[in-house]
Each structure stands twice: as structure tokens, then as C-alpha cells.
mmCIF file with all atom_site columns, C-alpha atoms in Angstrom:
data_model
loop_
_atom_site.group_PDB
_atom_site.id
_atom_site.type_symbol
_atom_site.label_atom_id
_atom_site.label_alt_id
_atom_site.label_comp_id
_atom_site.label_asym_id
_atom_site.label_entity_id
_atom_site.label_seq_id
_atom_site.pdbx_PDB_ins_code
_atom_site.Cartn_x
_atom_site.Cartn_y
_atom_site.Cartn_z
_atom_site.occupancy
_atom_site.B_iso_or_equiv
_atom_site.pdbx_formal_charge
_atom_site.auth_seq_id
_atom_site.auth_comp_id
_atom_site.auth_asym_id
_atom_site.auth_atom_id
_atom_site.pdbx_PDB_model_num
ATOM 1   C CA . UNK A 1 1   ? 12.434  7.296   -8.142  1.00 95.00 ? 516 UNK A CA 1
ATOM 2   C CA . UNK A 1 2   ? 9.005   9.225   -8.790  1.00 97.00 ? 517 UNK A CA 1
ATOM 3   C CA . UNK A 1 3   ? 7.931   11.322  -5.643  1.00 98.00 ? 518 UNK A CA 1
ATOM 4   C CA . UNK A 1 4   ? 4.475   11.548  -4.410  1.00 98.00 ? 519 UNK A CA 1
ATOM 5   C CA . UNK A 1 5   ? 3.369   14.915  -2.488  1.00 98.00 ? 520 UNK A CA 1
ATOM 6   C CA . UNK A 1 6   ? 0.191   15.277  -0.839  1.00 98.00 ? 521 UNK A CA 1
ATOM 7   C CA . UNK A 1 7   ? -1.731  18.554  0.209   1.00 98.00 ? 522 UNK A CA 1
ATOM 8   C CA . UNK A 1 8   ? -2.621  19.287  2.873   1.00 97.00 ? 523 UNK A CA 1
ATOM 9   C CA . UNK A 1 9   ? -0.911  16.817  5.202   1.00 97.00 ? 524 UNK A CA 1
ATOM 10  C CA . UNK A 1 10  ? -3.792  17.579  7.586   1.00 97.00 ? 525 UNK A CA 1
ATOM 11  C CA . UNK A 1 11  ? -7.253  18.913  6.942   1.00 96.00 ? 526 UNK A CA 1
ATOM 12  C CA . UNK A 1 12  ? -10.427 19.915  9.434   1.00 96.00 ? 527 UNK A CA 1
ATOM 13  C CA . UNK A 1 13  ? -13.931 19.538  8.311   1.00 96.00 ? 528 UNK A CA 1
ATOM 14  C CA . UNK A 1 14  ? -17.429 19.190  9.172   1.00 95.00 ? 529 UNK A CA 1
ATOM 15  C CA . UNK A 1 15  ? -19.802 16.746  8.409   1.00 95.00 ? 530 UNK A CA 1
ATOM 16  C CA . UNK A 1 16  ? -21.502 17.585  5.021   1.00 96.00 ? 531 UNK A CA 1
ATOM 17  C CA . UNK A 1 17  ? -18.610 19.390  3.771   1.00 96.00 ? 532 UNK A CA 1
ATOM 18  C CA . UNK A 1 18  ? -17.066 18.733  0.463   1.00 97.00 ? 533 UNK A CA 1
ATOM 19  C CA . UNK A 1 19  ? -12.913 18.353  0.484   1.00 97.00 ? 534 UNK A CA 1
ATOM 20  C CA . UNK A 1 20  ? -10.318 17.761  -1.959  1.00 98.00 ? 535 UNK A CA 1
ATOM 21  C CA . UNK A 1 21  ? -7.025  16.425  -1.604  1.00 98.00 ? 536 UNK A CA 1
ATOM 22  C CA . UNK A 1 22  ? -4.592  16.832  -4.096  1.00 98.00 ? 537 UNK A CA 1
ATOM 23  C CA . UNK A 1 23  ? -1.335  14.517  -4.936  1.00 98.00 ? 538 UNK A CA 1
ATOM 24  C CA . UNK A 1 24  ? 1.526   15.657  -7.122  1.00 98.00 ? 539 UNK A CA 1
ATOM 25  C CA . UNK A 1 25  ? 3.929   13.090  -9.187  1.00 98.00 ? 540 UNK A CA 1
ATOM 26  C CA . UNK A 1 26  ? 7.601   14.341  -9.452  1.00 98.00 ? 541 UNK A CA 1
ATOM 27  C CA . UNK A 1 27  ? 7.121   13.329  -12.896 1.00 98.00 ? 542 UNK A CA 1
ATOM 28  C CA . UNK A 1 28  ? 4.111   11.701  -15.216 1.00 97.00 ? 543 UNK A CA 1
ATOM 29  C CA . UNK A 1 29  ? 2.430   8.696   -14.144 1.00 97.00 ? 544 UNK A CA 1
ATOM 30  C CA . UNK A 1 30  ? -0.024  8.660   -16.595 1.00 97.00 ? 545 UNK A CA 1
ATOM 31  C CA . UNK A 1 31  ? -3.183  7.354   -14.835 1.00 97.00 ? 546 UNK A CA 1
ATOM 32  C CA . UNK A 1 32  ? -1.398  4.834   -12.343 1.00 97.00 ? 547 UNK A CA 1
ATOM 33  C CA . UNK A 1 33  ? -2.759  6.450   -9.239  1.00 97.00 ? 548 UNK A CA 1
ATOM 34  C CA . UNK A 1 34  ? -5.056  4.694   -6.266  1.00 98.00 ? 549 UNK A CA 1
ATOM 35  C CA . UNK A 1 35  ? -6.499  6.259   -2.962  1.00 98.00 ? 550 UNK A CA 1
ATOM 36  C CA . UNK A 1 36  ? -6.459  4.451   0.010   1.00 98.00 ? 551 UNK A CA 1
ATOM 37  C CA . UNK A 1 37  ? -8.100  5.458   3.277   1.00 98.00 ? 552 UNK A CA 1
ATOM 38  C CA . UNK A 1 38  ? -6.721  4.191   6.376   1.00 98.00 ? 553 UNK A CA 1
ATOM 39  C CA . UNK A 1 39  ? -8.467  4.321   9.953   1.00 97.00 ? 554 UNK A CA 1
ATOM 40  C CA . UNK A 1 40  ? -6.399  3.847   13.372  1.00 95.00 ? 555 UNK A CA 1
ATOM 41  C CA . UNK A 1 41  ? -5.396  0.548   14.011  1.00 94.00 ? 556 UNK A CA 1
ATOM 42  C CA . UNK A 1 42  ? -7.021  -0.908  10.433  1.00 97.00 ? 557 UNK A CA 1
ATOM 43  C CA . UNK A 1 43  ? -5.423  -1.807  6.938   1.00 98.00 ? 558 UNK A CA 1
ATOM 44  C CA . UNK A 1 44  ? -5.508  0.377   4.330   1.00 97.00 ? 559 UNK A CA 1
ATOM 45  C CA . UNK A 1 45  ? -8.892  0.253   2.191   1.00 97.00 ? 560 UNK A CA 1
ATOM 46  C CA . UNK A 1 46  ? -8.684  1.382   -1.758  1.00 97.00 ? 561 UNK A CA 1
ATOM 47  C CA . UNK A 1 47  ? -11.003 3.747   -2.820  1.00 98.00 ? 562 UNK A CA 1
ATOM 48  C CA . UNK A 1 48  ? -9.991  5.009   -6.031  1.00 98.00 ? 563 UNK A CA 1
ATOM 49  C CA . UNK A 1 49  ? -7.771  3.283   -8.785  1.00 97.00 ? 564 UNK A CA 1
ATOM 50  C CA . UNK A 1 50  ? -6.463  3.926   -12.034 1.00 96.00 ? 565 UNK A CA 1
ATOM 51  C CA . UNK A 1 51  ? -6.971  7.982   -10.878 1.00 98.00 ? 566 UNK A CA 1
ATOM 52  C CA . UNK A 1 52  ? -11.186 7.897   -11.571 1.00 98.00 ? 567 UNK A CA 1
ATOM 53  C CA . UNK A 1 53  ? -12.207 4.386   -11.093 1.00 97.00 ? 568 UNK A CA 1
ATOM 54  C CA . UNK A 1 54  ? -14.145 4.002   -7.991  1.00 97.00 ? 569 UNK A CA 1
ATOM 55  C CA . UNK A 1 55  ? -13.458 0.695   -6.229  1.00 96.00 ? 570 UNK A CA 1
ATOM 56  C CA . UNK A 1 56  ? -16.194 -1.721  -5.618  1.00 95.00 ? 571 UNK A CA 1
ATOM 57  C CA . UNK A 1 57  ? -18.304 -1.181  -2.408  1.00 96.00 ? 572 UNK A CA 1
ATOM 58  C CA . UNK A 1 58  ? -16.791 2.246   -1.780  1.00 97.00 ? 573 UNK A CA 1
ATOM 59  C CA . UNK A 1 59  ? -19.435 4.896   -1.705  1.00 97.00 ? 574 UNK A CA 1
ATOM 60  C CA . UNK A 1 60  ? -20.455 7.250   -4.719  1.00 97.00 ? 575 UNK A CA 1
ATOM 61  C CA . UNK A 1 61  ? -19.358 10.795  -2.554  1.00 98.00 ? 576 UNK A CA 1
ATOM 62  C CA . UNK A 1 62  ? -15.896 9.658   -3.125  1.00 98.00 ? 577 UNK A CA 1
ATOM 63  C CA . UNK A 1 63  ? -14.525 10.470  -6.855  1.00 98.00 ? 578 UNK A CA 1
ATOM 64  C CA . UNK A 1 64  ? -11.038 10.950  -8.107  1.00 98.00 ? 579 UNK A CA 1
ATOM 65  C CA . UNK A 1 65  ? -9.454  12.817  -11.035 1.00 98.00 ? 580 UNK A CA 1
ATOM 66  C CA . UNK A 1 66  ? -6.465  13.742  -12.911 1.00 98.00 ? 581 UNK A CA 1
ATOM 67  C CA . UNK A 1 67  ? -3.577  12.347  -15.124 1.00 97.00 ? 582 UNK A CA 1
ATOM 68  C CA . UNK A 1 68  ? -0.359  12.818  -15.494 1.00 98.00 ? 583 UNK A CA 1
ATOM 69  C CA . UNK A 1 69  ? 1.500   14.549  -12.266 1.00 98.00 ? 584 UNK A CA 1
ATOM 70  C CA . UNK A 1 70  ? -1.550  16.027  -10.854 1.00 98.00 ? 585 UNK A CA 1
ATOM 71  C CA . UNK A 1 71  ? -4.328  14.339  -8.998  1.00 98.00 ? 586 UNK A CA 1
ATOM 72  C CA . UNK A 1 72  ? -7.470  15.030  -6.685  1.00 98.00 ? 587 UNK A CA 1
ATOM 73  C CA . UNK A 1 73  ? -9.497  13.120  -4.293  1.00 98.00 ? 588 UNK A CA 1
ATOM 74  C CA . UNK A 1 74  ? -12.763 14.428  -3.739  1.00 98.00 ? 589 UNK A CA 1
ATOM 75  C CA . UNK A 1 75  ? -15.475 13.608  -0.919  1.00 97.00 ? 590 UNK A CA 1
ATOM 76  C CA . UNK A 1 76  ? -18.488 15.200  -1.982  1.00 94.00 ? 591 UNK A CA 1
ATOM 77  C CA . UNK A 1 77  ? -20.351 15.434  1.436   1.00 93.00 ? 592 UNK A CA 1
ATOM 78  C CA . UNK A 1 78  ? -18.353 13.918  4.381   1.00 96.00 ? 593 UNK A CA 1
ATOM 79  C CA . UNK A 1 79  ? -19.892 11.554  6.653   1.00 96.00 ? 594 UNK A CA 1
ATOM 80  C CA . UNK A 1 80  ? -18.725 10.535  9.950   1.00 94.00 ? 595 UNK A CA 1
ATOM 81  C CA . UNK A 1 81  ? -16.852 7.334   9.160   1.00 95.00 ? 596 UNK A CA 1
ATOM 82  C CA . UNK A 1 82  ? -14.823 9.391   6.394   1.00 96.00 ? 597 UNK A CA 1
ATOM 83  C CA . UNK A 1 83  ? -12.674 10.812  9.000   1.00 93.00 ? 598 UNK A CA 1
ATOM 84  C CA . UNK A 1 84  ? -9.358  8.812   8.567   1.00 97.00 ? 599 UNK A CA 1
ATOM 85  C CA . UNK A 1 85  ? -5.972  9.485   6.828   1.00 98.00 ? 600 UNK A CA 1
ATOM 86  C CA . UNK A 1 86  ? -5.469  9.016   2.960   1.00 98.00 ? 601 UNK A CA 1
ATOM 87  C CA . UNK A 1 87  ? -2.680  8.390   0.734   1.00 98.00 ? 602 UNK A CA 1
ATOM 88  C CA . UNK A 1 88  ? -2.108  8.494   -2.574  1.00 98.00 ? 603 UNK A CA 1
ATOM 89  C CA . UNK A 1 89  ? 0.064   5.806   -4.291  1.00 98.00 ? 604 UNK A CA 1
ATOM 90  C CA . UNK A 1 90  ? 2.012   5.672   -7.521  1.00 97.00 ? 605 UNK A CA 1
ATOM 91  C CA . UNK A 1 91  ? 1.895   1.974   -9.491  1.00 95.00 ? 606 UNK A CA 1
ATOM 92  C CA . UNK A 1 92  ? 3.367   3.410   -12.812 1.00 96.00 ? 607 UNK A CA 1
ATOM 93  C CA . UNK A 1 93  ? 7.010   2.545   -12.109 1.00 95.00 ? 608 UNK A CA 1
ATOM 94  C CA . UNK A 1 94  ? 8.994   0.780   -9.208  1.00 95.00 ? 609 UNK A CA 1
ATOM 95  C CA . UNK A 1 95  ? 9.733   1.523   -6.688  1.00 95.00 ? 610 UNK A CA 1
ATOM 96  C CA . UNK A 1 96  ? 5.957   2.431   -5.872  1.00 95.00 ? 611 UNK A CA 1
ATOM 97  C CA . UNK A 1 97  ? 5.902   5.117   -3.985  1.00 97.00 ? 612 UNK A CA 1
ATOM 98  C CA . UNK A 1 98  ? 3.208   6.583   -1.737  1.00 98.00 ? 613 UNK A CA 1
ATOM 99  C CA . UNK A 1 99  ? 2.180   10.238  -0.399  1.00 98.00 ? 614 UNK A CA 1
ATOM 100 C CA . UNK A 1 100 ? 2.903   11.359  3.150   1.00 98.00 ? 615 UNK A CA 1
ATOM 101 C CA . UNK A 1 101 ? -0.784  11.100  3.933   1.00 98.00 ? 616 UNK A CA 1
ATOM 102 C CA . UNK A 1 102 ? -3.066  13.509  4.688   1.00 98.00 ? 617 UNK A CA 1
ATOM 103 C CA . UNK A 1 103 ? -5.108  13.186  7.899   1.00 98.00 ? 618 UNK A CA 1
ATOM 104 C CA . UNK A 1 104 ? -8.988  14.096  7.708   1.00 97.00 ? 619 UNK A CA 1
ATOM 105 C CA . UNK A 1 105 ? -10.301 15.353  11.013  1.00 95.00 ? 620 UNK A CA 1
ATOM 106 C CA . UNK A 1 106 ? -13.431 16.611  12.442  1.00 88.00 ? 621 UNK A CA 1
ATOM 107 C CA . UNK A 1 107 ? -13.772 20.667  13.133  1.00 86.00 ? 622 UNK A CA 1
ATOM 108 C CA . UNK V 2 1   ? -13.584 -14.968 0.202   1.00 96.00 ? 682 UNK V CA 1
ATOM 109 C CA . UNK V 2 2   ? -9.633  -13.747 -0.525  1.00 97.00 ? 683 UNK V CA 1
ATOM 110 C CA . UNK V 2 3   ? -7.714  -13.696 3.029   1.00 98.00 ? 684 UNK V CA 1
ATOM 111 C CA . UNK V 2 4   ? -4.126  -12.585 3.065   1.00 98.00 ? 685 UNK V CA 1
ATOM 112 C CA . UNK V 2 5   ? -2.248  -13.877 6.527   1.00 98.00 ? 686 UNK V CA 1
ATOM 113 C CA . UNK V 2 6   ? 1.225   -12.571 7.421   1.00 98.00 ? 687 UNK V CA 1
ATOM 114 C CA . UNK V 2 7   ? 3.460   -14.415 10.048  1.00 98.00 ? 688 UNK V CA 1
ATOM 115 C CA . UNK V 2 8   ? 6.811   -14.486 11.155  1.00 98.00 ? 689 UNK V CA 1
ATOM 116 C CA . UNK V 2 9   ? 7.077   -11.251 12.554  1.00 97.00 ? 690 UNK V CA 1
ATOM 117 C CA . UNK V 2 10  ? 8.540   -10.405 16.185  1.00 98.00 ? 691 UNK V CA 1
ATOM 118 C CA . UNK V 2 11  ? 11.809  -9.148  18.066  1.00 98.00 ? 692 UNK V CA 1
ATOM 119 C CA . UNK V 2 12  ? 14.935  -8.767  16.545  1.00 98.00 ? 693 UNK V CA 1
ATOM 120 C CA . UNK V 2 13  ? 18.593  -7.462  17.165  1.00 98.00 ? 694 UNK V CA 1
ATOM 121 C CA . UNK V 2 14  ? 20.195  -4.984  14.583  1.00 98.00 ? 695 UNK V CA 1
ATOM 122 C CA . UNK V 2 15  ? 22.005  -6.944  12.253  1.00 98.00 ? 696 UNK V CA 1
ATOM 123 C CA . UNK V 2 16  ? 19.591  -10.152 12.353  1.00 98.00 ? 697 UNK V CA 1
ATOM 124 C CA . UNK V 2 17  ? 17.518  -11.801 10.094  1.00 98.00 ? 698 UNK V CA 1
ATOM 125 C CA . UNK V 2 18  ? 13.917  -12.607 10.160  1.00 98.00 ? 699 UNK V CA 1
ATOM 126 C CA . UNK V 2 19  ? 11.583  -14.187 6.998   1.00 98.00 ? 700 UNK V CA 1
ATOM 127 C CA . UNK V 2 20  ? 7.867   -13.171 6.747   1.00 98.00 ? 701 UNK V CA 1
ATOM 128 C CA . UNK V 2 21  ? 5.302   -15.286 5.291   1.00 98.00 ? 702 UNK V CA 1
ATOM 129 C CA . UNK V 2 22  ? 2.211   -14.560 3.545   1.00 98.00 ? 703 UNK V CA 1
ATOM 130 C CA . UNK V 2 23  ? -0.341  -17.072 3.228   1.00 98.00 ? 704 UNK V CA 1
ATOM 131 C CA . UNK V 2 24  ? -2.952  -16.759 0.614   1.00 98.00 ? 705 UNK V CA 1
ATOM 132 C CA . UNK V 2 25  ? -6.314  -18.392 0.072   1.00 98.00 ? 706 UNK V CA 1
ATOM 133 C CA . UNK V 2 26  ? -9.717  -17.752 -1.462  1.00 97.00 ? 707 UNK V CA 1
ATOM 134 C CA . UNK V 2 27  ? -7.909  -16.729 -5.359  1.00 97.00 ? 708 UNK V CA 1
ATOM 135 C CA . UNK V 2 28  ? -5.855  -18.099 -7.861  1.00 97.00 ? 709 UNK V CA 1
ATOM 136 C CA . UNK V 2 29  ? -2.663  -17.225 -5.912  1.00 98.00 ? 710 UNK V CA 1
ATOM 137 C CA . UNK V 2 30  ? -0.185  -18.211 -8.975  1.00 97.00 ? 711 UNK V CA 1
ATOM 138 C CA . UNK V 2 31  ? -2.208  -15.366 -11.258 1.00 97.00 ? 712 UNK V CA 1
ATOM 139 C CA . UNK V 2 32  ? -1.340  -12.303 -9.374  1.00 97.00 ? 713 UNK V CA 1
ATOM 140 C CA . UNK V 2 33  ? 0.978   -9.522  -8.768  1.00 97.00 ? 714 UNK V CA 1
ATOM 141 C CA . UNK V 2 34  ? 2.014   -9.754  -4.862  1.00 98.00 ? 715 UNK V CA 1
ATOM 142 C CA . UNK V 2 35  ? 3.692   -7.045  -2.851  1.00 98.00 ? 716 UNK V CA 1
ATOM 143 C CA . UNK V 2 36  ? 4.871   -5.967  0.697   1.00 98.00 ? 717 UNK V CA 1
ATOM 144 C CA . UNK V 2 37  ? 4.201   -2.718  2.465   1.00 98.00 ? 718 UNK V CA 1
ATOM 145 C CA . UNK V 2 38  ? 4.969   -1.625  5.825   1.00 98.00 ? 719 UNK V CA 1
ATOM 146 C CA . UNK V 2 39  ? 4.202   1.104   8.062   1.00 98.00 ? 720 UNK V CA 1
ATOM 147 C CA . UNK V 2 40  ? 6.620   1.977   11.058  1.00 98.00 ? 721 UNK V CA 1
ATOM 148 C CA . UNK V 2 41  ? 4.407   2.971   14.182  1.00 97.00 ? 722 UNK V CA 1
ATOM 149 C CA . UNK V 2 42  ? 2.525   6.282   13.871  1.00 96.00 ? 723 UNK V CA 1
ATOM 150 C CA . UNK V 2 43  ? 4.158   6.924   10.843  1.00 97.00 ? 724 UNK V CA 1
ATOM 151 C CA . UNK V 2 44  ? 2.947   6.683   6.823   1.00 98.00 ? 725 UNK V CA 1
ATOM 152 C CA . UNK V 2 45  ? 2.340   3.573   4.419   1.00 98.00 ? 726 UNK V CA 1
ATOM 153 C CA . UNK V 2 46  ? 5.813   2.945   2.616   1.00 98.00 ? 727 UNK V CA 1
ATOM 154 C CA . UNK V 2 47  ? 6.105   0.530   0.043   1.00 98.00 ? 728 UNK V CA 1
ATOM 155 C CA . UNK V 2 48  ? 8.624   -2.289  0.241   1.00 98.00 ? 729 UNK V CA 1
ATOM 156 C CA . UNK V 2 49  ? 8.864   -4.873  -3.092  1.00 98.00 ? 730 UNK V CA 1
ATOM 157 C CA . UNK V 2 50  ? 6.499   -6.566  -5.511  1.00 98.00 ? 731 UNK V CA 1
ATOM 158 C CA . UNK V 2 51  ? 7.374   -9.499  -7.297  1.00 98.00 ? 732 UNK V CA 1
ATOM 159 C CA . UNK V 2 52  ? 5.211   -11.157 -10.364 1.00 97.00 ? 733 UNK V CA 1
ATOM 160 C CA . UNK V 2 53  ? 3.647   -14.039 -10.997 1.00 97.00 ? 734 UNK V CA 1
ATOM 161 C CA . UNK V 2 54  ? 5.993   -16.912 -11.327 1.00 96.00 ? 735 UNK V CA 1
ATOM 162 C CA . UNK V 2 55  ? 8.869   -14.907 -9.458  1.00 97.00 ? 736 UNK V CA 1
ATOM 163 C CA . UNK V 2 56  ? 11.166  -14.348 -12.352 1.00 97.00 ? 737 UNK V CA 1
ATOM 164 C CA . UNK V 2 57  ? 10.767  -10.634 -11.644 1.00 97.00 ? 738 UNK V CA 1
ATOM 165 C CA . UNK V 2 58  ? 11.123  -8.786  -8.450  1.00 98.00 ? 739 UNK V CA 1
ATOM 166 C CA . UNK V 2 59  ? 11.332  -4.856  -7.506  1.00 97.00 ? 740 UNK V CA 1
ATOM 167 C CA . UNK V 2 60  ? 12.406  -3.158  -4.391  1.00 98.00 ? 741 UNK V CA 1
ATOM 168 C CA . UNK V 2 61  ? 12.548  0.011   -2.592  1.00 97.00 ? 742 UNK V CA 1
ATOM 169 C CA . UNK V 2 62  ? 15.903  1.768   -2.357  1.00 97.00 ? 743 UNK V CA 1
ATOM 170 C CA . UNK V 2 63  ? 15.859  1.762   1.545   1.00 97.00 ? 744 UNK V CA 1
ATOM 171 C CA . UNK V 2 64  ? 15.758  -2.438  1.316   1.00 98.00 ? 745 UNK V CA 1
ATOM 172 C CA . UNK V 2 65  ? 17.341  -3.099  -1.501  1.00 98.00 ? 746 UNK V CA 1
ATOM 173 C CA . UNK V 2 66  ? 20.220  -5.862  -1.279  1.00 98.00 ? 747 UNK V CA 1
ATOM 174 C CA . UNK V 2 67  ? 19.184  -6.416  2.010   1.00 98.00 ? 748 UNK V CA 1
ATOM 175 C CA . UNK V 2 68  ? 15.734  -7.819  1.651   1.00 98.00 ? 749 UNK V CA 1
ATOM 176 C CA . UNK V 2 69  ? 14.812  -10.752 -0.930  1.00 98.00 ? 750 UNK V CA 1
ATOM 177 C CA . UNK V 2 70  ? 11.331  -11.356 -1.355  1.00 98.00 ? 751 UNK V CA 1
ATOM 178 C CA . UNK V 2 71  ? 10.094  -15.269 -3.461  1.00 98.00 ? 752 UNK V CA 1
ATOM 179 C CA . UNK V 2 72  ? 7.141   -17.189 -3.458  1.00 98.00 ? 753 UNK V CA 1
ATOM 180 C CA . UNK V 2 73  ? 6.196   -20.591 -3.657  1.00 98.00 ? 754 UNK V CA 1
ATOM 181 C CA . UNK V 2 74  ? 2.762   -21.080 -6.033  1.00 98.00 ? 755 UNK V CA 1
ATOM 182 C CA . UNK V 2 75  ? 2.410   -24.826 -4.950  1.00 98.00 ? 756 UNK V CA 1
ATOM 183 C CA . UNK V 2 76  ? 2.076   -23.471 -1.379  1.00 98.00 ? 757 UNK V CA 1
ATOM 184 C CA . UNK V 2 77  ? -0.056  -20.351 -2.134  1.00 98.00 ? 758 UNK V CA 1
ATOM 185 C CA . UNK V 2 78  ? 2.351   -18.533 0.048   1.00 98.00 ? 759 UNK V CA 1
ATOM 186 C CA . UNK V 2 79  ? 4.718   -15.157 -0.243  1.00 98.00 ? 760 UNK V CA 1
ATOM 187 C CA . UNK V 2 80  ? 7.787   -14.633 1.422   1.00 98.00 ? 761 UNK V CA 1
ATOM 188 C CA . UNK V 2 81  ? 10.028  -11.500 2.766   1.00 98.00 ? 762 UNK V CA 1
ATOM 189 C CA . UNK V 2 82  ? 13.428  -12.268 4.065   1.00 98.00 ? 763 UNK V CA 1
ATOM 190 C CA . UNK V 2 83  ? 14.915  -9.700  5.748   1.00 98.00 ? 764 UNK V CA 1
ATOM 191 C CA . UNK V 2 84  ? 18.896  -9.466  6.517   1.00 98.00 ? 765 UNK V CA 1
ATOM 192 C CA . UNK V 2 85  ? 21.103  -6.747  8.385   1.00 98.00 ? 766 UNK V CA 1
ATOM 193 C CA . UNK V 2 86  ? 18.069  -5.628  9.986   1.00 98.00 ? 767 UNK V CA 1
ATOM 194 C CA . UNK V 2 87  ? 18.128  -1.868  11.173  1.00 98.00 ? 768 UNK V CA 1
ATOM 195 C CA . UNK V 2 88  ? 15.960  -0.465  13.663  1.00 98.00 ? 769 UNK V CA 1
ATOM 196 C CA . UNK V 2 89  ? 14.529  1.994   10.914  1.00 98.00 ? 770 UNK V CA 1
ATOM 197 C CA . UNK V 2 90  ? 12.936  -1.396  9.646   1.00 98.00 ? 771 UNK V CA 1
ATOM 198 C CA . UNK V 2 91  ? 10.955  -1.507  12.817  1.00 98.00 ? 772 UNK V CA 1
ATOM 199 C CA . UNK V 2 92  ? 7.244   -1.478  11.212  1.00 98.00 ? 773 UNK V CA 1
ATOM 200 C CA . UNK V 2 93  ? 4.007   -3.471  10.673  1.00 98.00 ? 774 UNK V CA 1
ATOM 201 C CA . UNK V 2 94  ? 4.865   -5.364  7.535   1.00 98.00 ? 775 UNK V CA 1
ATOM 202 C CA . UNK V 2 95  ? 1.568   -6.094  4.810   1.00 98.00 ? 776 UNK V CA 1
ATOM 203 C CA . UNK V 2 96  ? 1.344   -8.107  2.047   1.00 98.00 ? 777 UNK V CA 1
ATOM 204 C CA . UNK V 2 97  ? -1.204  -7.238  -0.323  1.00 98.00 ? 778 UNK V CA 1
ATOM 205 C CA . UNK V 2 98  ? -2.252  -8.466  -3.638  1.00 97.00 ? 779 UNK V CA 1
ATOM 206 C CA . UNK V 2 99  ? -2.144  -6.776  -7.195  1.00 95.00 ? 780 UNK V CA 1
ATOM 207 C CA . UNK V 2 100 ? -5.471  -5.279  -8.542  1.00 93.00 ? 781 UNK V CA 1
ATOM 208 C CA . UNK V 2 101 ? -5.660  -7.798  -11.421 1.00 91.00 ? 782 UNK V CA 1
ATOM 209 C CA . UNK V 2 102 ? -4.997  -11.096 -12.478 1.00 89.00 ? 783 UNK V CA 1
ATOM 210 C CA . UNK V 2 103 ? -1.714  -10.171 -13.938 1.00 85.00 ? 784 UNK V CA 1
ATOM 211 C CA . UNK V 2 104 ? -1.447  -6.755  -13.549 1.00 89.00 ? 785 UNK V CA 1
ATOM 212 C CA . UNK V 2 105 ? 1.314   -5.300  -11.527 1.00 89.00 ? 786 UNK V CA 1
ATOM 213 C CA . UNK V 2 106 ? -0.476  -2.430  -9.857  1.00 92.00 ? 787 UNK V CA 1
ATOM 214 C CA . UNK V 2 107 ? -0.775  -2.243  -5.836  1.00 92.00 ? 788 UNK V CA 1
ATOM 215 C CA . UNK V 2 108 ? -4.239  -3.538  -5.263  1.00 90.00 ? 789 UNK V CA 1
ATOM 216 C CA . UNK V 2 109 ? -7.518  -4.033  -2.772  1.00 91.00 ? 790 UNK V CA 1
ATOM 217 C CA . UNK V 2 110 ? -6.611  -6.961  -0.838  1.00 96.00 ? 791 UNK V CA 1
ATOM 218 C CA . UNK V 2 111 ? -4.257  -6.649  2.220   1.00 98.00 ? 792 UNK V CA 1
ATOM 219 C CA . UNK V 2 112 ? -3.416  -8.795  5.235   1.00 98.00 ? 793 UNK V CA 1
ATOM 220 C CA . UNK V 2 113 ? -3.793  -7.674  8.789   1.00 97.00 ? 794 UNK V CA 1
ATOM 221 C CA . UNK V 2 114 ? -0.199  -7.408  9.186   1.00 98.00 ? 795 UNK V CA 1
ATOM 222 C CA . UNK V 2 115 ? 2.437   -8.691  11.450  1.00 98.00 ? 796 UNK V CA 1
ATOM 223 C CA . UNK V 2 116 ? 4.717   -6.558  13.567  1.00 98.00 ? 797 UNK V CA 1
ATOM 224 C CA . UNK V 2 117 ? 8.881   -6.622  13.434  1.00 98.00 ? 798 UNK V CA 1
ATOM 225 C CA . UNK V 2 118 ? 10.557  -4.730  16.114  1.00 98.00 ? 799 UNK V CA 1
ATOM 226 C CA . UNK V 2 119 ? 14.465  -4.396  15.289  1.00 98.00 ? 800 UNK V CA 1
ATOM 227 C CA . UNK V 2 120 ? 15.684  -3.720  19.016  1.00 97.00 ? 801 UNK V CA 1
ATOM 228 C CA . UNK V 2 121 ? 18.929  -4.469  21.174  1.00 96.00 ? 802 UNK V CA 1
#
């Protein structure tokens, strides 16, 4: 099975900051990498698919990069509504797997 | 409008069984791969299973293989998850989710609101 490892597990930042979250796969997943945002009590929301494609309706301050085993989610200028937990997820080979999550908190 | 509505969750004793349903509307159900994802209270997301468009191909997480069965009825626009030999660690909110594109197996953008399964004596 492909293991997905996110770092950091938690992150404190301020409104306006630029932040990055990384995700590493235990083997190549080419570009079959999604990023989800989840707020407490809510359903996960797809932000980025195919490693770097912005899902419709998602603000352009979110961007994704990477291929193979190493991926990054970047938020260009944090807004108050961005404080949430972020998950990477691979759809390259079943069983599909999620990273453990990165909790983004207000500093 | 795409909608996915799960049902069938509840309290079940260890070793028991439960069948979850997910009723879809607002899109051509038979054209999409479908998935189940779960989330234990206060924990992260865990992918559980997927099924192809006509139900002929399925995949499972190691933790549920041999105990859970995914299926679908395209005539009823409904996805199912039959859960047998339930354990305490299966306690979670179970979400159904649609594939990203018609014919694509990638986990996608539309998720149901989830149904809570609690395994406890």
C-alpha cells in the first residue's frame, strides 16, 4: 500500500501569511494527488486535483505543485476562513490513502 | 444539483452487521465511480472502498477487506456498503463520494453529509 506522509502535522500562522504544506508518497503516484480542506463538523472540500489543478470555485490563493512522490499545497495569503485541516490523498493505486492531516491554526 | 444522501447508520454491537445506503441525484449515477470514506471521531479521513460504474470492479482498504462489501444499483441510483463482523474501531462517520469525472476512478468533489456508525456493546 502507498503511504502518504504530510508535514507539518500542525501549523500556526497569521492572516496574510503565505504557508506551504508538503505531502510525500512512499512510491511514485505520478500526479494522482488531491488536496482537501476540512473544517470542524463539515464535509471535506476538494481544493486541488491532479496535483496542480484548481477545483472550480476554489480561490486562486490555493495552489498545488509536485509530481512523483513529493507534493506541496501553498496558500498565498491566508484568510480567516482558511484555518482548517488539510489532507492530501492519492488516487494512483488502491487502496487509495490519505495523509494524516495538517491542522492550520491561527497564531 | 448533485446530491448524495447517506442512510443506515446507527448503534450496533461488536460482531454485528449494518448496511449503509447512499442515494444519488442530480447526475448520471451510472457514469461515475463511487467511493466510501470514513472518519473516526476526532481522527483523520480514511478511504474505505470504491466501485466502478457497472459494479464489476471493487477495491477495499486492508482494514475492511473480507468484512465489508461495496455494491450499487444503478436503476435505483443507490450505492451500498454492507458491513459485517463490525469492530469498535469501525466506529466512524461514513461518507459516500463521487468520482471526479465521468468514468474516472479518482476520488472527487461531491460528498454526502455522512452517516454515523457506532460499534459498541
